[in-house]
CSV table of C-alpha atoms (C1' of nucleotides) in Angstrom, one decimal:
chain,number,residue,atom,x,y,z
A,1,UNK,CA,5.7,10.0,13.3
A,2,UNK,CA,2.3,11.7,12.8
A,3,UNK,CA,-0.5,12.3,15.2
A,4,UNK,CA,-4.0,11.4,13.9
A,5,UNK,CA,-6.4,12.8,16.5
A,6,UNK,CA,-8.6,15.8,15.9
A,7,UNK,CA,-12.0,14.8,17.4
A,8,UNK,CA,-15.0,17.0,17.8
A,9,UNK,CA,-18.6,16.0,18.7
A,10,UNK,CA,-21.1,15.2,15.9
A,11,UNK,CA,-24.2,17.3,15.4
A,12,UNK,CA,-27.6,16.4,14.2
A,13,UNK,CA,-28.6,17.5,10.7
A,14,UNK,CA,-31.9,17.5,8.9
A,15,UNK,CA,-31.4,17.3,5.1
A,16,UNK,CA,-29.2,15.2,2.8
A,17,UNK,CA,-28.8,14.0,-0.7
A,18,UNK,CA,-30.1,10.5,-1.5
A,19,UNK,CA,-28.7,10.0,-5.0
A,20,UNK,CA,-26.5,7.0,-5.8
A,21,UNK,CA,-27.2,5.4,-2.4
A,22,UNK,CA,-26.6,1.7,-1.6
A,23,UNK,CA,-30.0,0.2,-0.9
A,24,UNK,CA,-31.0,-0.1,2.7
A,25,UNK,CA,-34.5,-0.9,3.8
A,26,UNK,CA,-37.0,1.7,5.0
A,27,UNK,CA,-37.4,0.0,8.3
A,28,UNK,CA,-33.7,0.4,9.1
A,29,UNK,CA,-33.6,4.0,7.9
A,30,UNK,CA,-36.2,5.1,10.5
A,31,UNK,CA,-34.2,4.0,13.5
A,32,UNK,CA,-31.7,6.9,13.8
A,33,UNK,CA,-31.4,10.6,12.8
A,34,UNK,CA,-28.7,11.8,10.5
A,35,UNK,CA,-25.6,13.3,12.1
A,36,UNK,CA,-23.0,15.9,11.0
A,37,UNK,CA,-19.4,15.0,11.8
A,38,UNK,CA,-16.9,17.8,11.5
A,39,UNK,CA,-13.7,17.2,9.5
A,40,UNK,CA,-11.4,14.9,11.5
A,41,UNK,CA,-14.0,13.8,14.0
A,42,UNK,CA,-14.2,10.1,15.0
A,43,UNK,CA,-17.3,8.1,14.0
A,44,UNK,CA,-16.2,5.0,15.9
A,45,UNK,CA,-12.9,3.6,17.4
A,46,UNK,CA,-11.1,0.3,17.5
A,47,UNK,CA,-12.4,-1.9,20.4
A,48,UNK,CA,-15.7,-0.1,20.6
A,49,UNK,CA,-18.9,-2.1,20.6
A,50,UNK,CA,-20.3,-2.3,17.1
A,51,UNK,CA,-24.0,-2.6,16.1
A,52,UNK,CA,-24.7,0.4,14.0
A,53,UNK,CA,-24.6,0.6,10.2
A,54,UNK,CA,-23.6,3.9,8.7
A,55,UNK,CA,-24.5,5.5,5.4
A,56,UNK,CA,-22.7,8.5,4.1
A,57,UNK,CA,-25.1,11.3,3.0
A,58,UNK,CA,-22.4,13.7,1.9
A,59,UNK,CA,-18.7,14.2,2.6
A,60,UNK,CA,-16.2,11.4,3.0
A,61,UNK,CA,-15.0,8.8,5.6
A,62,UNK,CA,-11.7,7.0,6.1
A,63,UNK,CA,-11.6,3.6,7.8
A,64,UNK,CA,-8.1,2.6,9.2
A,65,UNK,CA,-6.0,0.5,11.5
A,66,UNK,CA,-2.9,1.5,13.4
A,67,UNK,CA,0.3,-0.3,14.3
A,68,UNK,CA,1.6,0.3,17.8
A,69,UNK,CA,4.2,2.7,16.6
A,70,UNK,CA,1.6,4.8,14.8
A,71,UNK,CA,2.0,3.5,11.2
A,72,UNK,CA,-1.5,3.8,9.7
A,73,UNK,CA,-3.2,1.8,6.9
A,74,UNK,CA,-6.5,3.1,5.5
A,75,UNK,CA,-8.5,0.1,4.4
A,76,UNK,CA,-11.2,2.1,2.6
A,77,UNK,CA,-12.6,5.5,1.8
A,78,UNK,CA,-16.4,5.9,1.8
A,79,UNK,CA,-18.1,8.5,-0.3
A,80,UNK,CA,-21.7,9.7,-0.5
A,81,UNK,CA,-24.2,6.9,-0.8
A,82,UNK,CA,-21.8,4.2,0.5
A,83,UNK,CA,-22.4,2.0,3.6
A,84,UNK,CA,-19.9,0.9,6.2
A,85,UNK,CA,-19.5,-0.1,9.8
A,86,UNK,CA,-20.5,-3.7,10.1
A,87,UNK,CA,-17.9,-5.9,11.9
A,88,UNK,CA,-17.4,-9.4,13.0
A,89,UNK,CA,-17.9,-10.3,16.7
A,90,UNK,CA,-19.8,-7.0,17.3
A,91,UNK,CA,-16.6,-5.2,17.9
A,92,UNK,CA,-14.9,-2.5,15.8
A,93,UNK,CA,-11.5,-3.6,14.5
A,94,UNK,CA,-10.9,-0.3,12.9
A,95,UNK,CA,-11.3,3.4,13.4
A,96,UNK,CA,-13.6,5.5,11.2
A,97,UNK,CA,-13.3,9.3,10.9
A,98,UNK,CA,-14.9,12.0,8.8
A,99,UNK,CA,-12.3,13.4,6.3
A,100,UNK,CA,-14.3,16.6,5.7
A,101,UNK,CA,-17.5,17.8,7.2
A,102,UNK,CA,-19.7,14.7,6.7
A,103,UNK,CA,-23.4,13.9,7.0
A,104,UNK,CA,-24.0,10.3,8.2
A,105,UNK,CA,-27.1,8.3,8.7
A,106,UNK,CA,-26.7,5.7,11.5
A,107,UNK,CA,-28.9,2.6,11.6
A,108,UNK,CA,-29.4,0.6,14.7
A,109,UNK,CA,-29.1,-3.1,13.6
A,110,UNK,CA,-31.5,-5.6,14.9
A,111,UNK,CA,-30.2,-9.1,14.9
A,112,UNK,CA,-32.9,-10.6,12.7
A,113,UNK,CA,-32.4,-12.9,9.7
A,114,UNK,CA,-34.1,-10.3,7.4
A,115,UNK,CA,-31.3,-7.9,8.1
A,116,UNK,CA,-28.6,-10.5,7.6
A,117,UNK,CA,-30.1,-11.0,4.1
A,118,UNK,CA,-29.9,-7.3,3.5
A,119,UNK,CA,-26.4,-7.0,4.9
A,120,UNK,CA,-24.7,-9.9,3.2
A,121,UNK,CA,-24.4,-8.3,-0.2
A,122,UNK,CA,-22.8,-5.2,1.3
A,123,UNK,CA,-20.4,-7.3,3.3
A,124,UNK,CA,-19.4,-9.4,0.3
A,125,UNK,CA,-18.9,-6.2,-1.8
A,126,UNK,CA,-16.6,-4.9,0.9
A,127,UNK,CA,-14.6,-8.1,0.9
A,128,UNK,CA,-14.2,-8.0,-2.9
A,129,UNK,CA,-12.9,-4.5,-2.7
A,130,UNK,CA,-10.5,-5.5,0.1
A,131,UNK,CA,-9.2,-8.3,-2.1
A,132,UNK,CA,-8.7,-6.0,-5.0
A,133,UNK,CA,-6.8,-3.6,-2.7
A,134,UNK,CA,-4.6,-6.5,-1.5
A,135,UNK,CA,-3.5,-7.0,-5.1
A,136,UNK,CA,-2.7,-3.3,-5.4
A,137,UNK,CA,-0.7,-3.2,-2.2
A,138,UNK,CA,1.0,-6.6,-2.6
A,139,UNK,CA,2.0,-6.5,-6.3
A,140,UNK,CA,1.8,-3.1,-7.8
A,141,UNK,CA,4.4,-0.3,-7.8
A,142,UNK,CA,3.8,3.3,-6.9
A,143,UNK,CA,2.6,4.6,-10.2
A,144,UNK,CA,0.3,1.6,-10.7
A,145,UNK,CA,-1.2,2.2,-7.2
A,146,UNK,CA,-1.9,5.8,-7.8
A,147,UNK,CA,-3.4,5.0,-11.2
A,148,UNK,CA,-5.6,2.4,-9.6
A,149,UNK,CA,-6.7,4.9,-7.0
A,150,UNK,CA,-7.6,7.6,-9.5
A,151,UNK,CA,-9.5,5.2,-11.7
A,152,UNK,CA,-11.4,4.0,-8.7
A,153,UNK,CA,-12.2,7.5,-7.5
A,154,UNK,CA,-13.3,8.5,-11.0
A,155,UNK,CA,-15.7,5.5,-11.3
A,156,UNK,CA,-17.2,6.1,-7.9
A,157,UNK,CA,-17.9,9.7,-8.8
A,158,UNK,CA,-19.9,8.7,-11.8
A,159,UNK,CA,-17.2,8.5,-14.4
A,160,UNK,CA,-16.6,12.2,-14.8
A,161,UNK,CA,-13.1,13.2,-15.9
A,162,UNK,CA,-13.0,15.8,-13.1
A,163,UNK,CA,-12.4,14.0,-9.8
A,164,UNK,CA,-12.7,15.5,-6.4
A,165,UNK,CA,-10.3,14.2,-3.8
A,166,UNK,CA,-11.6,15.0,-0.4
A,167,UNK,CA,-8.6,13.4,1.3
A,168,UNK,CA,-5.1,14.7,1.9
A,169,UNK,CA,-1.9,13.3,0.3
A,170,UNK,CA,-1.2,11.7,3.7
A,171,UNK,CA,-4.5,9.9,3.5
A,172,UNK,CA,-3.8,8.8,0.0
A,173,UNK,CA,-0.3,7.6,1.0
A,174,UNK,CA,-1.8,5.7,4.0
A,175,UNK,CA,-4.4,4.1,1.7
A,176,UNK,CA,-1.8,3.1,-1.0
A,177,UNK,CA,1.0,2.1,1.4
A,178,UNK,CA,3.2,4.9,0.2
A,179,UNK,CA,4.7,8.1,1.7
A,180,UNK,CA,3.2,11.5,0.9
A,181,UNK,CA,6.4,12.4,-1.0
A,182,UNK,CA,6.0,9.4,-3.3
A,183,UNK,CA,2.4,10.2,-3.9
A,184,UNK,CA,3.3,13.8,-4.7
A,185,UNK,CA,6.1,12.7,-7.0
A,186,UNK,CA,3.8,10.3,-8.9
A,187,UNK,CA,1.1,13.0,-9.3
A,188,UNK,CA,3.8,15.3,-10.8
A,189,UNK,CA,4.9,12.5,-13.1
A,190,UNK,CA,1.4,11.8,-14.3
A,191,UNK,CA,0.9,15.5,-14.8
A,192,UNK,CA,4.2,15.9,-16.8
A,193,UNK,CA,3.1,13.0,-19.0
A,194,UNK,CA,-0.2,14.7,-19.8
A,195,UNK,CA,-2.3,12.0,-18.2
A,196,UNK,CA,-3.8,14.2,-15.6
A,197,UNK,CA,-4.1,17.9,-14.8
A,198,UNK,CA,-4.1,19.3,-11.3
A,199,UNK,CA,-6.9,21.9,-11.3
A,200,UNK,CA,-6.4,22.4,-7.6
A,201,UNK,CA,-4.7,20.5,-4.8
A,202,UNK,CA,-7.9,18.4,-4.3
A,203,UNK,CA,-9.2,18.5,-7.9
A,204,UNK,CA,-7.8,16.2,-10.6
A,205,UNK,CA,-8.8,16.3,-14.3
A,206,UNK,CA,-8.2,13.0,-15.9
A,207,UNK,CA,-7.1,13.8,-19.5
A,208,UNK,CA,-6.3,10.2,-20.6
A,209,UNK,CA,-8.4,7.8,-18.7
A,210,UNK,CA,-7.6,4.8,-21.0
A,211,UNK,CA,-3.9,5.3,-20.3
A,212,UNK,CA,-4.5,5.4,-16.6
A,213,UNK,CA,-6.7,2.3,-16.8
A,214,UNK,CA,-4.0,0.4,-18.8
A,215,UNK,CA,-1.5,1.1,-16.0
A,216,UNK,CA,-3.4,-0.9,-13.4
A,217,UNK,CA,-4.3,-4.1,-15.2
B,1,UNK,CA,7.4,-14.7,-15.0
B,2,UNK,CA,5.9,-17.8,-13.5
B,3,UNK,CA,3.2,-20.1,-14.8
B,4,UNK,CA,0.5,-21.1,-12.2
B,5,UNK,CA,-1.5,-23.8,-14.0
B,6,UNK,CA,-1.4,-27.4,-12.9
B,7,UNK,CA,-5.0,-28.6,-12.9
B,8,UNK,CA,-6.4,-32.1,-12.5
B,9,UNK,CA,-10.0,-33.3,-11.9
B,10,UNK,CA,-11.2,-33.7,-8.3
B,11,UNK,CA,-12.3,-37.1,-7.0
B,12,UNK,CA,-15.0,-38.0,-4.6
B,13,UNK,CA,-13.9,-39.1,-1.1
B,14,UNK,CA,-15.8,-40.6,1.8
B,15,UNK,CA,-14.2,-39.8,5.2
B,16,UNK,CA,-12.8,-36.5,6.7
B,17,UNK,CA,-11.8,-34.9,10.0
B,18,UNK,CA,-14.5,-32.6,11.6
B,19,UNK,CA,-12.4,-31.1,14.4
B,20,UNK,CA,-12.1,-27.3,14.6
B,21,UNK,CA,-14.6,-26.7,11.8
B,22,UNK,CA,-16.4,-23.4,11.3
B,23,UNK,CA,-20.1,-24.0,12.0
B,24,UNK,CA,-22.3,-24.7,9.0
B,25,UNK,CA,-25.8,-25.9,9.4
B,26,UNK,CA,-26.7,-29.6,8.9
B,27,UNK,CA,-29.2,-28.8,6.1
B,28,UNK,CA,-26.4,-27.2,4.1
B,29,UNK,CA,-24.0,-30.1,4.7
B,30,UNK,CA,-26.3,-32.6,3.2
B,31,UNK,CA,-26.4,-31.0,-0.2
B,32,UNK,CA,-23.1,-32.1,-1.8
B,33,UNK,CA,-20.6,-34.9,-1.3
B,34,UNK,CA,-17.0,-34.3,-0.2
B,35,UNK,CA,-14.4,-34.1,-3.0
B,36,UNK,CA,-10.7,-34.8,-3.2
B,37,UNK,CA,-8.6,-32.2,-5.1
B,38,UNK,CA,-5.1,-33.2,-6.0
B,39,UNK,CA,-2.2,-30.8,-5.4
B,40,UNK,CA,-2.4,-27.8,-7.7
B,41,UNK,CA,-5.9,-28.5,-9.0
B,42,UNK,CA,-8.4,-25.7,-9.5
B,43,UNK,CA,-11.4,-25.5,-7.3
B,44,UNK,CA,-12.9,-22.5,-9.1
B,45,UNK,CA,-11.7,-19.8,-11.4
B,46,UNK,CA,-12.1,-16.1,-11.9
B,47,UNK,CA,-15.3,-15.2,-13.8
B,48,UNK,CA,-17.0,-18.5,-13.0
B,49,UNK,CA,-20.5,-18.5,-11.7
B,50,UNK,CA,-20.4,-18.7,-7.9
B,51,UNK,CA,-23.0,-20.3,-5.7
B,52,UNK,CA,-21.2,-23.0,-3.7
B,53,UNK,CA,-19.7,-22.6,-0.3
B,54,UNK,CA,-16.6,-24.7,0.4
B,55,UNK,CA,-15.3,-26.2,3.6
B,56,UNK,CA,-11.8,-27.6,3.8
B,57,UNK,CA,-11.8,-31.1,5.4
B,58,UNK,CA,-8.1,-31.7,5.2
B,59,UNK,CA,-5.2,-30.1,3.2
B,60,UNK,CA,-4.9,-26.4,2.2
B,61,UNK,CA,-6.3,-24.0,-0.3
B,62,UNK,CA,-4.9,-20.7,-1.8
B,63,UNK,CA,-7.2,-18.0,-3.1
B,64,UNK,CA,-5.6,-15.5,-5.4
B,65,UNK,CA,-5.9,-12.9,-8.1
B,66,UNK,CA,-3.7,-12.2,-11.1
B,67,UNK,CA,-2.6,-9.1,-12.9
B,68,UNK,CA,-2.6,-9.3,-16.7
B,69,UNK,CA,1.2,-9.8,-16.7
B,70,UNK,CA,1.0,-12.7,-14.4
B,71,UNK,CA,1.9,-11.1,-11.0
B,72,UNK,CA,-0.1,-13.0,-8.4
B,73,UNK,CA,-1.5,-11.9,-5.0
B,74,UNK,CA,-2.8,-14.6,-2.7
B,75,UNK,CA,-5.5,-13.1,-0.6
B,76,UNK,CA,-5.9,-16.0,1.8
B,77,UNK,CA,-4.9,-19.5,2.7
B,78,UNK,CA,-7.6,-21.8,4.0
B,79,UNK,CA,-6.7,-24.7,6.3
B,80,UNK,CA,-8.8,-27.7,7.6
B,81,UNK,CA,-12.1,-26.5,9.1
B,82,UNK,CA,-12.2,-23.2,7.3
B,83,UNK,CA,-14.9,-22.0,4.9
B,84,UNK,CA,-14.5,-20.0,1.7
B,85,UNK,CA,-16.0,-19.4,-1.7
B,86,UNK,CA,-18.9,-16.9,-1.1
B,87,UNK,CA,-18.6,-13.9,-3.5
B,88,UNK,CA,-20.5,-10.7,-4.4
B,89,UNK,CA,-22.7,-10.7,-7.6
B,90,UNK,CA,-22.6,-14.5,-7.7
B,91,UNK,CA,-19.4,-14.4,-9.7
B,92,UNK,CA,-15.9,-15.5,-8.6
B,93,UNK,CA,-13.5,-12.6,-8.5
B,94,UNK,CA,-10.6,-14.9,-7.6
B,95,UNK,CA,-9.1,-18.3,-8.3
B,96,UNK,CA,-9.0,-21.1,-5.7
B,97,UNK,CA,-6.6,-24.0,-5.9
B,98,UNK,CA,-5.7,-26.9,-3.7
B,99,UNK,CA,-2.1,-26.4,-2.5
B,100,UNK,CA,-1.6,-30.1,-1.5
B,101,UNK,CA,-4.0,-33.0,-1.8
B,102,UNK,CA,-7.2,-31.5,-0.3
B,103,UNK,CA,-10.6,-32.8,0.8
B,104,UNK,CA,-13.3,-30.3,0.3
B,105,UNK,CA,-17.0,-30.4,1.2
B,106,UNK,CA,-19.0,-28.3,-1.2
B,107,UNK,CA,-22.4,-26.8,-0.2
B,108,UNK,CA,-25.0,-25.7,-2.7
B,109,UNK,CA,-26.3,-22.4,-1.4
B,110,UNK,CA,-30.0,-21.7,-1.4
B,111,UNK,CA,-30.8,-18.0,-1.5
B,112,UNK,CA,-33.0,-18.0,1.6
B,113,UNK,CA,-32.7,-15.5,4.5
B,114,UNK,CA,-31.8,-18.3,6.9
B,115,UNK,CA,-28.6,-18.9,5.0
B,116,UNK,CA,-27.8,-15.2,4.8
B,117,UNK,CA,-27.9,-15.2,8.6
B,118,UNK,CA,-25.5,-18.1,8.7
B,119,UNK,CA,-23.2,-16.7,6.1
B,120,UNK,CA,-22.9,-13.1,7.4
B,121,UNK,CA,-20.5,-13.9,10.3
B,122,UNK,CA,-18.3,-15.9,8.0
B,123,UNK,CA,-18.2,-13.1,5.4
B,124,UNK,CA,-17.5,-10.5,8.2
B,125,UNK,CA,-14.7,-12.6,9.6
B,126,UNK,CA,-13.2,-12.8,6.1
B,127,UNK,CA,-13.4,-9.1,5.7
B,128,UNK,CA,-11.7,-8.5,9.1
B,129,UNK,CA,-8.8,-10.8,8.0
B,130,UNK,CA,-8.5,-9.0,4.7
B,131,UNK,CA,-8.2,-5.7,6.5
B,132,UNK,CA,-5.6,-7.1,8.8
B,133,UNK,CA,-3.7,-8.3,5.8
B,134,UNK,CA,-4.0,-4.9,4.2
B,135,UNK,CA,-2.1,-3.4,7.2
B,136,UNK,CA,0.6,-6.0,6.8
B,137,UNK,CA,1.1,-5.4,3.0
B,138,UNK,CA,0.7,-1.6,3.2
B,139,UNK,CA,2.8,-0.8,6.3
B,140,UNK,CA,5.0,-3.6,7.4
B,141,UNK,CA,8.5,-4.5,6.2
B,142,UNK,CA,9.7,-8.0,5.1
B,143,UNK,CA,10.6,-9.3,8.5
B,144,UNK,CA,7.4,-8.1,10.1
B,145,UNK,CA,5.4,-9.6,7.3
B,146,UNK,CA,7.0,-13.0,7.7
B,147,UNK,CA,6.6,-12.8,11.5
B,148,UNK,CA,2.9,-12.0,11.1
B,149,UNK,CA,2.5,-14.9,8.8
B,150,UNK,CA,4.2,-17.4,11.1
B,151,UNK,CA,2.2,-16.1,14.1
B,152,UNK,CA,-1.0,-16.4,12.2
B,153,UNK,CA,-0.2,-20.0,11.0
B,154,UNK,CA,0.8,-21.0,14.5
B,155,UNK,CA,-2.5,-19.7,15.9
B,156,UNK,CA,-4.6,-21.4,13.3
B,157,UNK,CA,-2.9,-24.7,14.0
B,158,UNK,CA,-3.9,-24.6,17.6
B,159,UNK,CA,-1.0,-22.7,19.1
B,160,UNK,CA,1.5,-25.5,18.8
B,161,UNK,CA,5.1,-24.3,18.5
B,162,UNK,CA,5.7,-26.7,15.6
B,163,UNK,CA,4.0,-25.3,12.5
B,164,UNK,CA,3.4,-27.1,9.2
B,165,UNK,CA,3.6,-24.9,6.1
B,166,UNK,CA,1.8,-26.7,3.3
B,167,UNK,CA,2.6,-24.0,0.8
B,168,UNK,CA,5.8,-23.2,-1.1
B,169,UNK,CA,8.1,-20.2,-0.6
B,170,UNK,CA,6.5,-18.9,-3.8
B,171,UNK,CA,3.1,-19.1,-2.3
B,172,UNK,CA,4.3,-17.4,0.9
B,173,UNK,CA,5.9,-14.6,-1.2
B,174,UNK,CA,2.8,-14.1,-3.2
B,175,UNK,CA,0.8,-13.9,0.0
B,176,UNK,CA,3.1,-11.4,1.7
B,177,UNK,CA,3.9,-9.3,-1.4
B,178,UNK,CA,7.6,-10.4,-1.4
B,179,UNK,CA,9.9,-12.5,-3.7
B,180,UNK,CA,10.8,-16.0,-2.8
B,181,UNK,CA,14.4,-14.9,-2.3
B,182,UNK,CA,13.4,-12.3,0.3
B,183,UNK,CA,11.2,-14.9,2.1
B,184,UNK,CA,14.1,-17.3,2.2
B,185,UNK,CA,16.5,-14.7,3.5
B,186,UNK,CA,14.1,-13.7,6.2
B,187,UNK,CA,13.6,-17.3,7.3
B,188,UNK,CA,17.4,-17.6,7.5
B,189,UNK,CA,17.6,-14.4,9.5
B,190,UNK,CA,15.0,-15.6,12.0
B,191,UNK,CA,16.8,-18.9,12.2
B,192,UNK,CA,20.2,-17.3,12.9
B,193,UNK,CA,18.6,-15.1,15.6
B,194,UNK,CA,17.3,-18.3,17.3
B,195,UNK,CA,13.7,-17.3,16.9
B,196,UNK,CA,12.7,-20.2,14.7
B,197,UNK,CA,14.2,-23.6,13.7
B,198,UNK,CA,13.6,-25.1,10.3
B,199,UNK,CA,12.9,-28.8,11.0
B,200,UNK,CA,12.3,-29.4,7.3
B,201,UNK,CA,11.5,-27.2,4.4
B,202,UNK,CA,7.9,-27.1,5.3
B,203,UNK,CA,8.1,-27.5,9.1
B,204,UNK,CA,9.0,-24.6,11.3
B,205,UNK,CA,9.6,-24.8,15.1
B,206,UNK,CA,8.9,-21.5,16.8
B,207,UNK,CA,11.4,-21.2,19.6
B,208,UNK,CA,10.5,-17.7,20.7
B,209,UNK,CA,6.9,-16.9,20.0
B,210,UNK,CA,6.8,-13.8,22.1
B,211,UNK,CA,9.6,-12.3,20.1
B,212,UNK,CA,7.9,-13.1,16.9
B,213,UNK,CA,4.6,-11.6,18.1
B,214,UNK,CA,6.3,-8.4,19.3
B,215,UNK,CA,7.7,-8.0,15.7
B,216,UNK,CA,4.2,-7.6,14.2
B,217,UNK,CA,2.5,-5.2,16.6
C,1,DC,C1',22.8,-42.3,-9.3
C,2,DG,C1',21.5,-38.7,-12.1
C,3,DT,C1',17.8,-35.4,-12.9
C,4,DT,C1',14.4,-32.2,-11.6
C,5,DG,C1',12.3,-28.8,-8.9
C,6,DA,C1',12.5,-26.1,-4.7
C,7,DC,C1',15.2,-23.6,-1.8
C,8,DT,C1',19.3,-20.7,-0.3
C,9,DT,C1',22.9,-17.4,-0.7
C,10,DG,C1',25.6,-13.7,-2.9
C,11,DA,C1',26.3,-9.4,-5.6
C,12,DA,C1',24.5,-5.6,-8.2
C,13,DG,C1',20.8,-2.7,-9.2
C,14,DG,C1',16.4,-0.1,-8.7
C,15,DT,C1',12.5,1.9,-6.4
C,16,DA,C1',10.6,3.9,-2.6
C,17,DT,C1',11.9,6.1,1.8
C,18,DT,C1',14.1,9.5,4.6
C,19,DC,C1',15.8,13.8,5.5
C,20,DA,C1',15.8,18.5,4.2
C,21,DA,C1',14.5,22.7,2.1
C,22,DG,C1',11.4,25.6,-0.4
C,23,DC,C1',6.8,26.6,-2.1
C,24,DT,C1',1.6,27.1,-2.0
C,25,DT,C1',-2.6,27.4,0.1
C,26,DT,C1',-5.5,28.3,3.9
C,27,DG,C1',-6.9,30.5,7.9
C,28,DT,C1',-6.5,34.3,11.4
C,29,DG,C1',-5.9,38.7,13.3
C,30,DG,C1',-4.9,43.3,12.6
D,1,DC,C1',-8.1,43.6,2.6
D,2,DC,C1',-3.5,42.6,3.8
D,3,DA,C1',0.1,40.4,6.6
D,4,DC,C1',1.5,36.7,8.9
D,5,DA,C1',1.5,32.0,10.5
D,6,DA,C1',0.5,27.4,10.0
D,7,DA,C1',-0.4,23.5,7.5
D,8,DG,C1',-0.1,20.9,3.4
D,9,DC,C1',2.3,20.0,-0.7
D,10,DT,C1',6.4,19.7,-3.8
D,11,DT,C1',11.0,18.8,-5.1
D,12,DG,C1',15.9,17.4,-4.5
D,13,DA,C1',19.7,14.4,-2.6
D,14,DA,C1',21.2,10.6,0.0
D,15,DT,C1',20.1,6.3,1.9
D,16,DA,C1',17.8,1.8,2.8
D,17,DC,C1',15.4,-2.0,1.6
D,18,DC,C1',13.8,-5.2,-1.5
D,19,DT,C1',14.3,-7.1,-6.1
D,20,DT,C1',16.7,-9.0,-9.9
D,21,DC,C1',20.1,-11.8,-11.7
D,22,DA,C1',23.1,-15.5,-11.0
D,23,DA,C1',25.2,-19.4,-9.0
D,24,DG,C1',25.1,-23.1,-5.9
D,25,DT,C1',22.8,-26.4,-2.5
D,26,DC,C1',19.5,-29.7,-1.0
D,27,DA,C1',15.7,-33.0,-1.4
D,28,DA,C1',12.6,-36.0,-3.8
D,29,DC,C1',12.0,-39.4,-7.3
D,30,DG,C1',12.6,-42.3,-11.2
DNA sequence: CGTTGACTTGAAGGTATTCAAGCTTTGTGG
DNA sequence: CCACAAAGCTTGAATACCTTCAAGTCAACG
């Protein structure tokens, strides 16, 4: 069993990077200042009242659910420019935490129709991603899951062959429905096959992207 | 490997049951007639242009994705009163099929802000369900998955202890990320423990709901 | 009444997990 | 800057769970 609580208070920040951001209207953007969340700090918790929309300025976020015995499933990672936090019934059904030191812009959500129109595409994109992830968890084996994860991370970082993984092996395991040992073994297998190189613990160079992509069709 | 294609053309129908329906505005409802889809027929396919919203009048629908080698993951079942079919980028990323003979009301979706406001809660509910299902597939074992499935079906059928399962064991397996043999074995195990009774192949009586619920916390 | 498809059950096998040990990296204090 | 401690990661061996393969049963239908 693993404990997942390391919470510190967020701090206000002033500057952030706006490249590759999902579009959110100017009116919304004015409503709240950007905040800095230290690594491991909670952004919101299950059961809390929802109503804010969050956009990552820099850093990375994990959104997850827990079973009563502590088993954890990360439903999504959110990187710079990505938006998260909208929920049904105005109540958070998940936890959100900063993985590393993370700058987040929070928007207070009015209930107007204009904002519904703006939010719907974001919600639908989130649902499409969740459905893709369901296919991975339900029907792919360990090596296919890790391949899918690496391909996704590479795409979201602009298609570079050098991918930064801000999250731990535990996070990756909890995202892919695997143990840390299995994730580690698969990384080693991909490395020994010459498909990836491990530049550092959190830096992966993808040597043969096409091979990796072929693994998760 | 299993083939999943048995498609016939839908037919127009005139009457349907409106109880327990998810709320959709009157204006939308006028736009299209209700259709009858025979068992196994396709409602829409992956890659098709989206734009309609569908509401089940009676029967049941499966929404799924395929891997290139034919492995299938059902992301959701939709029963009477439930709404489905909205997609990101106006393109279907999944297939939808009638499981049994099914009456479906199709709504043509205008792009106005009013409808966004109406659709957002439905989309968010869908995402919450997908996230719950991710936890099941990623972190629960076979018996917990089947328990979660039965509890969910019982709830959606009004909390009766007699549950109708319109779908086959193959469908259940492809929804839960298990094989039909495993699903069958778990049903037998639950039966021998006195937790459920199998009235027929597609009819389950839940004798001890609390026990079943405790299995999927 | 025989045939077909769906479901159940059994046995063997494979993949991921669990348990355990060792290694590497990171951070802290001297 | 080095030494040490702590945390995170990797690797190995044994185990467990689910799958695969196979046979047999049940139900629906012509």
